mmCIF file of N, CA and C in Angstrom:
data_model
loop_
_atom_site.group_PDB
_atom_site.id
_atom_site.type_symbol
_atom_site.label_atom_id
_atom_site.label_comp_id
_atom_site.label_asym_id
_atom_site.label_seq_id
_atom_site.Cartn_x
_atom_site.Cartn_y
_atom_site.Cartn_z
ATOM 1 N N UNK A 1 -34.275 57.210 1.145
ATOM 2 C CA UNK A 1 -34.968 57.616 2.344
ATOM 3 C C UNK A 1 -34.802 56.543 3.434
ATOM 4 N N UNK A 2 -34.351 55.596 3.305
ATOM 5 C CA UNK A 2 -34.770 54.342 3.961
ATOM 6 C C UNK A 2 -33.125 54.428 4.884
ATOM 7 N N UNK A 3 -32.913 54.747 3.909
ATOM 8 C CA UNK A 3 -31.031 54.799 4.603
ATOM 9 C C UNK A 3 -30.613 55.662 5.819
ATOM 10 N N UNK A 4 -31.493 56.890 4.681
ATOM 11 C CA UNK A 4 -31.178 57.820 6.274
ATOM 12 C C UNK A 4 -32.176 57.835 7.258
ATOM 13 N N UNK A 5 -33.368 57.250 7.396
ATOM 14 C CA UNK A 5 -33.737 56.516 8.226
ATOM 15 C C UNK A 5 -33.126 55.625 9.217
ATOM 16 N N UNK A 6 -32.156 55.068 8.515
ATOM 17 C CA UNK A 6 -30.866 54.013 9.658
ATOM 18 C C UNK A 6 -29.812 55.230 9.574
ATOM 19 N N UNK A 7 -30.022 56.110 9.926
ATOM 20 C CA UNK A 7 -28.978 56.620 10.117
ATOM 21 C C UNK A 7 -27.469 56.587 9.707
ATOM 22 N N UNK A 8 -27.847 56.166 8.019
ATOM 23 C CA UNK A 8 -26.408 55.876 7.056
ATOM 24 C C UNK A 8 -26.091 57.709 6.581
ATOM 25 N N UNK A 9 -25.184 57.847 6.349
ATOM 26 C CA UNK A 9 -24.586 59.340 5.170
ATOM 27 C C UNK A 9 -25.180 58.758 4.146
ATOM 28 N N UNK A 10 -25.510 59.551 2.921
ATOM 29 C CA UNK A 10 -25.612 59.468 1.871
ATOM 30 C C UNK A 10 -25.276 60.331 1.314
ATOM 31 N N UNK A 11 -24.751 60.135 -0.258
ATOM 32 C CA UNK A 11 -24.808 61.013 -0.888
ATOM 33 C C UNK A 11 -25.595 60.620 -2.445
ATOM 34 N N UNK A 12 -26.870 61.699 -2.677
ATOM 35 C CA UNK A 12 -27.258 61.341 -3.994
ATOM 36 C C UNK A 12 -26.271 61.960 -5.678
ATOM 37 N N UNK A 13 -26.235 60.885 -6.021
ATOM 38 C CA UNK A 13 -24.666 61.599 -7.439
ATOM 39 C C UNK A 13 -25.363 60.703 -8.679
ATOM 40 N N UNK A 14 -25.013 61.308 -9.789
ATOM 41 C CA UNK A 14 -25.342 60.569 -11.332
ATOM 42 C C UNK A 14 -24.441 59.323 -11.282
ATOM 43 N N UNK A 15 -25.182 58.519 -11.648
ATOM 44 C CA UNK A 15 -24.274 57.200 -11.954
ATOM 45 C C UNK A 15 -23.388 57.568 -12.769
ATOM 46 N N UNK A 16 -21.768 56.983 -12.371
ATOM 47 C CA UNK A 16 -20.561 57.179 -13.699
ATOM 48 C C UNK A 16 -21.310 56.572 -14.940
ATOM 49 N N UNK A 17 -20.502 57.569 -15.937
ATOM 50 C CA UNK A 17 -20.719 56.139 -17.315
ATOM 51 C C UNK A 17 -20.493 55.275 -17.157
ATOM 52 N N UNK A 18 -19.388 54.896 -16.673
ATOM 53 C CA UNK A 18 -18.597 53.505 -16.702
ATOM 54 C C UNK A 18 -19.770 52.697 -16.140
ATOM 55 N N UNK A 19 -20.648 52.696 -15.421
ATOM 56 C CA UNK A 19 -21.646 51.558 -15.107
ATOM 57 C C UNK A 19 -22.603 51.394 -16.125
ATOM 58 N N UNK A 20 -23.652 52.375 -16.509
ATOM 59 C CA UNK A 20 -24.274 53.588 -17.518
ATOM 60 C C UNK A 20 -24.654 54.585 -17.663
ATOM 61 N N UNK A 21 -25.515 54.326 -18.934
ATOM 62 C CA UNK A 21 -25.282 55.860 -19.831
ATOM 63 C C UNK A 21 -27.106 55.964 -19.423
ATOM 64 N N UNK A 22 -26.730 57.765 -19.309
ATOM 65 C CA UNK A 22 -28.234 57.990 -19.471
ATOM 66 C C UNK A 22 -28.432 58.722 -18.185
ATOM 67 N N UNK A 23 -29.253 59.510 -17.493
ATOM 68 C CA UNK A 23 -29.104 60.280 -16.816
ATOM 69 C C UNK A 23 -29.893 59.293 -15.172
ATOM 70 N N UNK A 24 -29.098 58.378 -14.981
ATOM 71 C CA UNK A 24 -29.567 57.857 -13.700
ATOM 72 C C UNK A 24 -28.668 58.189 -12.705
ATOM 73 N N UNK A 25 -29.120 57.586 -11.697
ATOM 74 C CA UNK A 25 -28.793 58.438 -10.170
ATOM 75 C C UNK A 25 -28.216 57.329 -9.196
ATOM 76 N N UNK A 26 -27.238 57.360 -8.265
ATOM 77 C CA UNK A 26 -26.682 56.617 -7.664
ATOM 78 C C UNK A 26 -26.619 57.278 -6.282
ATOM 79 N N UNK A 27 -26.677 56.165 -5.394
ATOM 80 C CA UNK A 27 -26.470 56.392 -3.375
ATOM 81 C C UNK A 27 -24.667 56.143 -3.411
ATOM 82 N N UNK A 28 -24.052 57.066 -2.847
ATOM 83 C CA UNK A 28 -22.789 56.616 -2.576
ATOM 84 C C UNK A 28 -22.932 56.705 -0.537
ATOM 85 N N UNK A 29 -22.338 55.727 -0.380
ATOM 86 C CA UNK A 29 -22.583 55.860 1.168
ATOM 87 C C UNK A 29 -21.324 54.997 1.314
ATOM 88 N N UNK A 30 -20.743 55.115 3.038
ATOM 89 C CA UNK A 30 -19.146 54.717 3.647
ATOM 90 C C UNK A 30 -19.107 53.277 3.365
ATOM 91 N N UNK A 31 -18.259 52.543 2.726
ATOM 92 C CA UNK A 31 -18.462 51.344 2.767
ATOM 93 C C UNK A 31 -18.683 50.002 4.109
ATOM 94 N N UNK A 32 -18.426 50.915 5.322
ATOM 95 C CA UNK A 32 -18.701 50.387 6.627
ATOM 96 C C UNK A 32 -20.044 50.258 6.817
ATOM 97 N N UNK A 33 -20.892 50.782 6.284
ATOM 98 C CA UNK A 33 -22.182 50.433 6.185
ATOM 99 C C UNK A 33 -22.747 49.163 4.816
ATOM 100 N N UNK A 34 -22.050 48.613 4.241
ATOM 101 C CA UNK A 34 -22.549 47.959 3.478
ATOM 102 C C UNK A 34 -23.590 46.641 3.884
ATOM 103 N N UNK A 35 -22.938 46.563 5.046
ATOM 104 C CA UNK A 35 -23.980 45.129 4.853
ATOM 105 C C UNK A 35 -25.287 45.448 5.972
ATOM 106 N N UNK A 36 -24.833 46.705 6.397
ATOM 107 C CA UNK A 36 -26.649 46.810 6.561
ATOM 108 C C UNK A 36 -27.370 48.055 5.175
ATOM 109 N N UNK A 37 -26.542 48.559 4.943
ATOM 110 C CA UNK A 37 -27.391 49.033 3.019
ATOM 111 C C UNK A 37 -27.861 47.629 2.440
ATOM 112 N N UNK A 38 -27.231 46.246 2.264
ATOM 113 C CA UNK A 38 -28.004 45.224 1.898
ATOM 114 C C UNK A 38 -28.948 44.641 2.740
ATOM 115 N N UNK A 39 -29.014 44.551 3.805
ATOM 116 C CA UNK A 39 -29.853 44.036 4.435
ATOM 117 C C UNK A 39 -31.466 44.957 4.574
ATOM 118 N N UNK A 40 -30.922 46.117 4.723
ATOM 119 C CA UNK A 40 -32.061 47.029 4.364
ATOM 120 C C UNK A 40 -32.715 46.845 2.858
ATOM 121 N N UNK A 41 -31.700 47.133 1.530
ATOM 122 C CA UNK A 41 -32.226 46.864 0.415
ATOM 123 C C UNK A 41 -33.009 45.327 0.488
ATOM 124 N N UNK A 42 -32.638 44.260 0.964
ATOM 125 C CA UNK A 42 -33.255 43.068 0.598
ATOM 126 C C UNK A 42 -34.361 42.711 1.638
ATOM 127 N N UNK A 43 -34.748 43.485 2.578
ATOM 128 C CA UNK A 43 -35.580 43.374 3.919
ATOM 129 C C UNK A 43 -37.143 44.522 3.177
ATOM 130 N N UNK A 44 -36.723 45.533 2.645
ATOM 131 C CA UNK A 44 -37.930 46.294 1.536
ATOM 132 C C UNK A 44 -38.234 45.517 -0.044
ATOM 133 N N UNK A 45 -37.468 45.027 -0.187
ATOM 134 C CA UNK A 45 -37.426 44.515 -1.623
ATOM 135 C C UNK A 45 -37.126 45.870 -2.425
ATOM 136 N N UNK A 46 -36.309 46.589 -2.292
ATOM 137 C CA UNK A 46 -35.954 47.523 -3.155
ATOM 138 C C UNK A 46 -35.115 46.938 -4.690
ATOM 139 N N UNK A 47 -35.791 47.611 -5.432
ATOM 140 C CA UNK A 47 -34.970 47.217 -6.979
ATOM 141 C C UNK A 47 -33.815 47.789 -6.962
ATOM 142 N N UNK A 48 -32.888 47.582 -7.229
ATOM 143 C CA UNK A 48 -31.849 48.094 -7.143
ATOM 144 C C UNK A 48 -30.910 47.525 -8.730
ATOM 145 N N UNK A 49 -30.146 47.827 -9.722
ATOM 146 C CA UNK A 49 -29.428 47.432 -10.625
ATOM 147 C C UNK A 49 -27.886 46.846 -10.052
ATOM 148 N N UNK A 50 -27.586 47.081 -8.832
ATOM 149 C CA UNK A 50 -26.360 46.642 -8.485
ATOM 150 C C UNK A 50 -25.416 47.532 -7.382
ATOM 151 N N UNK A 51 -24.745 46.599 -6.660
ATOM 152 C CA UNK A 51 -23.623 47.655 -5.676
ATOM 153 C C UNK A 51 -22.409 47.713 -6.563
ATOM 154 N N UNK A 52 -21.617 48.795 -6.325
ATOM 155 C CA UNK A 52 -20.526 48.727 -7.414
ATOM 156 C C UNK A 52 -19.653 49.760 -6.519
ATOM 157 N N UNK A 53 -18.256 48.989 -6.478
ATOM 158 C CA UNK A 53 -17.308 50.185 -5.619
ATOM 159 C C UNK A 53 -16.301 50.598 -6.657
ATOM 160 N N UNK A 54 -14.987 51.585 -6.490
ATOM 161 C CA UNK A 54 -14.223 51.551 -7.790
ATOM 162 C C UNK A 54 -13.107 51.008 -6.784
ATOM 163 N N UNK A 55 -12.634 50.412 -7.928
ATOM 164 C CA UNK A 55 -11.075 49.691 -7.636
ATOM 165 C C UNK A 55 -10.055 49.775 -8.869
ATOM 166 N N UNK A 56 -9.220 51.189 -8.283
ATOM 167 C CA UNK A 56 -8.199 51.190 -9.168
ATOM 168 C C UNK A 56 -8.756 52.265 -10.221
ATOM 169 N N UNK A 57 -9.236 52.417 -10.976
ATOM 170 C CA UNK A 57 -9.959 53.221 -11.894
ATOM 171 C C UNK A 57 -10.645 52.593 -13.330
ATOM 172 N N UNK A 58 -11.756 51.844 -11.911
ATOM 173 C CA UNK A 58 -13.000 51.138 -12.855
ATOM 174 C C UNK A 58 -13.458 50.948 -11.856
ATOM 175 N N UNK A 59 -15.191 50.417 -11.920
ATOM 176 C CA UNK A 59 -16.243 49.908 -11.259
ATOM 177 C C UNK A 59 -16.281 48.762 -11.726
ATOM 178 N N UNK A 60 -16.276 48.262 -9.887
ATOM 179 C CA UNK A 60 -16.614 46.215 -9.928
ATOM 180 C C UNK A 60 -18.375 46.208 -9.455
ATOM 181 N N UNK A 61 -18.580 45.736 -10.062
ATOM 182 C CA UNK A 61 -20.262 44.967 -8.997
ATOM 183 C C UNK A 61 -19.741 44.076 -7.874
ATOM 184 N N UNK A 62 -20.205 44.482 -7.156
ATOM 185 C CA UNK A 62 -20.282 43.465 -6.113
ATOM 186 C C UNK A 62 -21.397 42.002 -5.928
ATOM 187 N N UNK A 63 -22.831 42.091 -6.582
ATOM 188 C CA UNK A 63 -23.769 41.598 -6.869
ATOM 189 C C UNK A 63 -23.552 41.131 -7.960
#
């Protein structure tokens, strides 16, 4: 909510396995917005488990 509040795209999607297992939920949004998605996440104190982009065909953390 906070995102599209700043006027980011979002999209809500199941986290890949490849990060984990289990039926959790992931924000995919343009990566041109990243460093205000962090600045927002760390300005609320939102919990968050990690940013993760794919490169190549796997997920890196960025955090």
């Amino acid at each position: 909510m906070l995102l599209e509040y700043a006027d980011i795209e979002i999209d809500i999607r199941p986290t890949p396995k490849e990060i984990t297992a289990g039926c959790a939920l992931s924000i995919e949004f343009p990566g041109e917005n990243l460093e205000q998605v962090r600045d927002i996440i760390h300005s609320e104190n939102v919990e968050i488990r990690g940013i993760y982009f794919k490169n190549e065909d796997k997920y890196v953390t960025m955090e």
